[in-house]
């Protein structure tokens, strides 16, 4: 609990010496400056696709009064584009709308719910590169087509994004979790 520049740490043990303690967060009044800051662990880019990336953060515990978002930058130099996506409750965000073979930077940001410009904390930026567009996509040239997924089910255009047609991931091996097979272009299941 944070109260007037002090943080109350709760006891975690049942031993007689385990008790709650106060820690000074902001020592500006006594000339020490800011002593503790909020910290958000960096996200992990677990998979890259031609037009999407899958971002995880299992360590983030939502806090009351905070709104969490994923900030994304794609491109390099003067051609950088930025956008924001709400952070998913399960800790997994599938970021769509990226260009193939593009440098991407991702970070998690916590903001106070009472205002958009009040940044509370952010994770370090994490970099990734989207994969190349599968060769079979260039052959289709924009028209939808039905394809079989790993279970033998016919799949057409994606219902979650604007992907024209399901494209097998190509990441199959004996150790693949078949429940997590995704489209190689958009990353949707």
Tab-separated table of C-alpha atoms in Angstrom:
chain	number	residue	atom	x	y	z
A	1	UNK	CA	0.000	0.000	0.000
A	2	UNK	CA	1.319	3.425	-0.942
A	3	UNK	CA	0.580	6.254	1.524
A	4	UNK	CA	1.965	9.803	1.398
A	5	UNK	CA	5.392	8.888	-0.014
A	6	UNK	CA	5.733	5.711	2.073
A	7	UNK	CA	5.181	2.080	1.075
A	8	UNK	CA	3.758	-0.422	3.573
A	9	UNK	CA	5.298	-3.878	3.094
A	10	UNK	CA	3.175	-6.703	4.431
A	11	UNK	CA	4.681	-9.606	6.335
A	12	UNK	CA	4.898	-12.826	4.350
A	13	UNK	CA	5.890	-15.290	7.062
A	14	UNK	CA	4.180	-16.608	10.169
A	15	UNK	CA	7.268	-16.342	12.366
A	16	UNK	CA	6.971	-14.093	15.434
A	17	UNK	CA	9.527	-11.616	14.035
A	18	UNK	CA	7.595	-11.230	10.726
A	19	UNK	CA	5.857	-7.868	10.790
A	20	UNK	CA	4.806	-5.079	8.475
A	21	UNK	CA	7.422	-2.444	7.667
A	22	UNK	CA	7.365	1.022	6.124
A	23	UNK	CA	9.761	2.016	3.329
A	24	UNK	CA	10.294	5.614	2.203
A	25	UNK	CA	9.518	6.005	-1.517
A	26	UNK	CA	9.964	9.729	-2.024
A	27	UNK	CA	12.711	11.280	0.073
A	28	UNK	CA	12.490	14.722	-1.571
A	29	UNK	CA	11.292	16.356	1.674
A	30	UNK	CA	14.464	15.259	3.466
A	31	UNK	CA	16.838	15.871	0.525
A	32	UNK	CA	17.170	12.251	-0.640
A	33	UNK	CA	15.120	12.445	-3.863
A	34	UNK	CA	13.078	9.583	-5.341
A	35	UNK	CA	14.163	6.313	-3.704
A	36	UNK	CA	11.827	3.702	-5.239
A	37	UNK	CA	10.090	3.578	-8.587
A	38	UNK	CA	7.441	1.306	-10.030
A	39	UNK	CA	8.910	-1.377	-12.240
A	40	UNK	CA	7.299	-3.324	-15.058
A	41	UNK	CA	9.227	-6.384	-16.255
A	42	UNK	CA	10.043	-6.373	-19.978
A	43	UNK	CA	7.617	-8.221	-22.246
A	44	UNK	CA	8.731	-11.339	-24.116
A	45	UNK	CA	8.147	-11.673	-27.860
A	46	UNK	CA	7.463	-15.405	-28.103
A	47	UNK	CA	6.618	-15.671	-31.810
A	48	UNK	CA	6.865	-13.527	-34.901
A	49	UNK	CA	4.668	-13.774	-37.981
A	50	UNK	CA	4.664	-11.909	-41.302
A	51	UNK	CA	2.187	-9.236	-40.118
A	52	UNK	CA	2.023	-9.794	-36.348
A	53	UNK	CA	3.959	-10.633	-33.175
A	54	UNK	CA	2.878	-12.493	-30.036
A	55	UNK	CA	3.879	-10.663	-26.839
A	56	UNK	CA	3.786	-12.207	-23.334
A	57	UNK	CA	4.112	-10.796	-19.835
A	58	UNK	CA	3.266	-13.334	-17.158
A	59	UNK	CA	4.848	-11.293	-14.338
A	60	UNK	CA	2.601	-8.236	-14.508
A	61	UNK	CA	0.050	-8.067	-11.696
A	62	UNK	CA	-2.640	-5.456	-12.467
A	63	UNK	CA	-3.025	-2.733	-9.863
A	64	UNK	CA	-6.241	-0.879	-9.048
A	65	UNK	CA	-6.454	2.595	-10.554
A	66	UNK	CA	-4.032	1.723	-13.376
A	67	UNK	CA	-4.624	1.134	-17.066
A	68	UNK	CA	-2.079	-1.037	-18.885
A	69	UNK	CA	-1.311	-0.747	-22.606
A	70	UNK	CA	1.195	-2.157	-25.082
A	71	UNK	CA	3.064	0.521	-27.032
A	72	UNK	CA	4.414	-0.546	-30.426
A	73	UNK	CA	6.838	1.174	-32.796
A	74	UNK	CA	7.586	-0.288	-36.198
A	75	UNK	CA	10.115	0.779	-38.799
A	76	UNK	CA	13.419	2.590	-38.511
A	77	UNK	CA	14.644	6.164	-38.829
A	78	UNK	CA	12.124	8.654	-40.214
A	79	UNK	CA	9.619	5.943	-41.194
A	80	UNK	CA	8.690	4.927	-37.619
A	81	UNK	CA	4.974	4.448	-36.942
A	82	UNK	CA	3.566	4.130	-33.430
A	83	UNK	CA	0.341	2.730	-32.027
A	84	UNK	CA	-1.119	1.578	-28.707
A	85	UNK	CA	-3.125	-1.553	-27.902
A	86	UNK	CA	-4.861	-2.370	-24.576
A	87	UNK	CA	-3.035	-4.989	-22.506
A	88	UNK	CA	-4.829	-8.367	-22.538
A	89	UNK	CA	-5.925	-9.844	-19.202
A	90	UNK	CA	-4.254	-13.225	-19.802
A	91	UNK	CA	-0.825	-11.693	-20.335
A	92	UNK	CA	-0.723	-12.484	-24.100
A	93	UNK	CA	-1.137	-9.834	-26.779
A	94	UNK	CA	-1.250	-10.609	-30.487
A	95	UNK	CA	-0.183	-7.380	-32.199
A	96	UNK	CA	-1.660	-7.165	-35.736
A	97	UNK	CA	-1.162	-4.688	-38.553
A	98	UNK	CA	2.613	-4.894	-38.854
A	99	UNK	CA	4.588	-4.941	-42.096
A	100	UNK	CA	6.574	-8.058	-43.066
A	101	UNK	CA	10.339	-8.044	-42.384
A	102	UNK	CA	10.144	-4.904	-40.247
A	103	UNK	CA	11.953	-3.894	-37.058
A	104	UNK	CA	9.442	-3.684	-34.161
A	105	UNK	CA	9.866	-2.288	-30.631
A	106	UNK	CA	7.388	-3.158	-27.879
A	107	UNK	CA	6.958	-2.072	-24.253
A	108	UNK	CA	4.289	-2.237	-21.547
A	109	UNK	CA	3.067	1.007	-20.014
A	110	UNK	CA	1.013	1.673	-16.889
A	111	UNK	CA	-1.010	4.892	-16.786
A	112	UNK	CA	-3.241	6.322	-14.079
A	113	UNK	CA	-6.894	5.788	-15.057
A	114	UNK	CA	-7.727	9.396	-14.256
A	115	UNK	CA	-5.640	10.769	-17.154
A	116	UNK	CA	-4.052	9.719	-20.447
A	117	UNK	CA	-0.847	11.713	-19.971
A	118	UNK	CA	0.035	10.541	-16.472
A	119	UNK	CA	2.619	7.826	-17.046
A	120	UNK	CA	3.120	5.743	-13.910
A	121	UNK	CA	5.681	3.210	-15.172
A	122	UNK	CA	6.955	1.496	-18.275
A	123	UNK	CA	8.997	-1.558	-19.109
A	124	UNK	CA	12.160	-1.385	-21.169
A	125	UNK	CA	11.717	-1.584	-24.937
A	126	UNK	CA	12.065	-5.060	-26.461
A	127	UNK	CA	13.009	-5.453	-30.117
A	128	UNK	CA	11.895	-8.052	-32.655
A	129	UNK	CA	11.672	-8.430	-36.420
A	130	UNK	CA	8.557	-9.673	-38.194
A	131	UNK	CA	9.118	-12.673	-40.442
A	132	UNK	CA	9.031	-12.614	-44.227
A	133	UNK	CA	5.794	-13.048	-46.130
A	134	UNK	CA	5.355	-16.725	-47.122
A	135	UNK	CA	5.963	-17.395	-50.838
A	136	UNK	CA	2.488	-18.915	-51.264
A	137	UNK	CA	0.927	-15.515	-50.345
A	138	UNK	CA	2.548	-13.777	-53.306
A	139	UNK	CA	1.054	-16.411	-55.629
A	140	UNK	CA	-2.494	-15.732	-54.400
A	141	UNK	CA	-2.307	-11.975	-55.063
A	142	UNK	CA	-5.159	-10.824	-52.822
A	143	UNK	CA	-7.920	-13.356	-53.471
A	144	UNK	CA	-9.147	-15.595	-50.676
A	145	UNK	CA	-8.614	-19.312	-50.876
A	146	UNK	CA	-9.430	-22.284	-48.639
A	147	UNK	CA	-6.513	-24.190	-47.065
A	148	UNK	CA	-6.241	-27.092	-44.623
A	149	UNK	CA	-4.865	-26.473	-41.155
A	150	UNK	CA	-2.859	-29.076	-39.183
A	151	UNK	CA	-6.085	-30.813	-38.109
A	152	UNK	CA	-7.321	-31.185	-41.709
A	153	UNK	CA	-10.005	-28.507	-41.303
A	154	UNK	CA	-10.599	-26.218	-44.294
A	155	UNK	CA	-9.897	-22.593	-43.382
A	156	UNK	CA	-10.560	-19.461	-45.399
A	157	UNK	CA	-10.247	-15.772	-44.609
A	158	UNK	CA	-9.535	-14.885	-40.977
A	159	UNK	CA	-12.483	-13.926	-38.788
A	160	UNK	CA	-10.346	-11.971	-36.284
A	161	UNK	CA	-8.403	-9.687	-38.651
A	162	UNK	CA	-8.158	-8.758	-42.344
A	163	UNK	CA	-5.955	-11.713	-43.366
A	164	UNK	CA	-7.055	-13.082	-46.766
A	165	UNK	CA	-6.534	-16.782	-46.078
A	166	UNK	CA	-5.063	-19.153	-43.523
A	167	UNK	CA	-1.428	-20.001	-44.253
A	168	UNK	CA	0.193	-22.951	-42.452
A	169	UNK	CA	2.873	-21.803	-40.029
A	170	UNK	CA	5.564	-24.255	-41.092
A	171	UNK	CA	6.836	-24.473	-37.488
A	172	UNK	CA	5.614	-28.059	-37.036
A	173	UNK	CA	7.778	-30.716	-35.444
A	174	UNK	CA	7.199	-33.703	-33.174
A	175	UNK	CA	7.343	-31.328	-30.177
A	176	UNK	CA	4.792	-28.802	-31.497
A	177	UNK	CA	1.802	-27.985	-29.300
A	178	UNK	CA	-0.949	-28.479	-31.885
A	179	UNK	CA	-3.402	-26.391	-29.846
A	180	UNK	CA	-1.158	-23.374	-30.497
A	181	UNK	CA	-0.830	-23.698	-34.296
A	182	UNK	CA	-1.326	-20.306	-35.912
A	183	UNK	CA	-1.508	-18.641	-39.317
A	184	UNK	CA	1.972	-17.699	-40.608
A	185	UNK	CA	0.726	-14.274	-41.749
A	186	UNK	CA	-1.539	-12.909	-39.009
A	187	UNK	CA	-0.793	-15.201	-36.055
A	188	UNK	CA	-4.467	-15.982	-35.422
A	189	UNK	CA	-5.532	-19.519	-34.542
